């Protein structure tokens, strides 16, 4: 047993993401102290397709837990689960996948979503379910399967997510937490039941979906059947948990009104807690369930770290940590606003607030004065403008936001955080360096087993605080007006080009 962890009691928060599964150990004082992460890939057999093998994710899940328990030297008191949203797996009665898992990034049902957004019925479904009408939603994915693969549709016993797939492996039960249910476009987020009109539109009945349970629902680990996580003690409580986005707010200590959370990974999101859904039909912000008393409301962007990686790879196909350091050092030498150079970061289309799969990336106002470093800063600023665009939409009907807690890849760069603070005009705080979703799952485990009564509001450490610079903010405020106008002016041309390609 590793000596430093010999007497340490802890819980595990496990985040089942699109690119990896990560387990974080959280002690009884709500501090993370160890982690383990395993990566897996995806398949794109056709344009717009984004698929994964759920069995590989299940194996990574088991191995990840085995690894962190071996690192610590003894088993956790409890395990709680976070998972990526919007995945869809067609399974048989034994829970075996009948086809590859369709991830949130799959866009094959974009046409269905676009048509729905133009109908009163679609908007009524958005209002009831809190889920934007987009190709990411399982509602649109199921409709696509029914229309394009009727053989698969007709032999499906259940349509489930990756969370349910792993839960069924552990307990041989088809159960889904209300948080992930609220991300499907099929669940009434105020009545907490499957929403009849959305089911009728998809052509399914509740029997084709799992039983929904509260996010603090617990089953004790028995080790029977397919479970096979040998490092856990029998009767270890498993808390079903919530979605990665909702738990990122909890792990970022942004589960109270007035404090928002921004997470930047491959994509990004702006989220704020509320005691009621916060609907915005124009921007189609989401309202997802953390628990029966708390909704996590906001909007996702497609192009976070992926846009930055794309730009780095245009100069180096295999960027290293040193290349990232050079990137930020290069940017630091360029004045804010990139001397008028602007970047629309819609490289993979965009979700909130424009919900336009046919949008594209654009550099604007390129002049002879601009060198590579200007383009690098413009890319970073473009990502931050996209997040501000969502933040403005969320703030239209939320309580005033006084602070933003940040997590994800952004925390590795003080310059990136300061740029976002200047562009949003908000105080930014780094509260966690580890995976916020996994830590949020750990907090939920601690509360579920009675170790804590309330979720923490501080990590008891030295918080990194970034205050906005008023002078920089004035430059960015002017440029943001142009940024917003650019999409409005170019939208028609973008769609024309998308129709030609």
Coordinates of C-alpha atoms in Angstrom, one line a residue, residues 55 58-59 62 94-96 165-166 168-172 221-229:
X55 CA -17.5 -2.0 -25.1
X58 CA -16.6 -0.2 -20.6
X59 CA -13.2 -1.9 -20.6
X62 CA -13.0 -0.9 -15.4
X94 CA -29.3 -8.2 -22.7
X95 CA -27.9 -4.7 -23.0
X96 CA -25.6 -5.6 -25.9
X165 CA -24.7 1.0 -20.8
X166 CA -22.1 0.9 -18.0
X168 CA -26.4 -2.1 -16.9
X169 CA -23.1 -3.8 -17.0
X170 CA -22.7 -3.2 -13.3
X171 CA -26.2 -4.0 -12.1
X172 CA -28.2 -5.6 -15.0
X221 CA -22.0 -3.2 -5.9
X222 CA -22.4 -6.9 -5.9
X223 CA -19.7 -8.0 -8.3
X224 CA -22.2 -10.3 -10.1
X225 CA -22.7 -10.8 -13.8
X226 CA -20.6 -8.6 -16.1
X227 CA -19.5 -6.2 -13.3
X228 CA -15.9 -7.4 -12.9
X229 CA -14.4 -4.4 -11.1

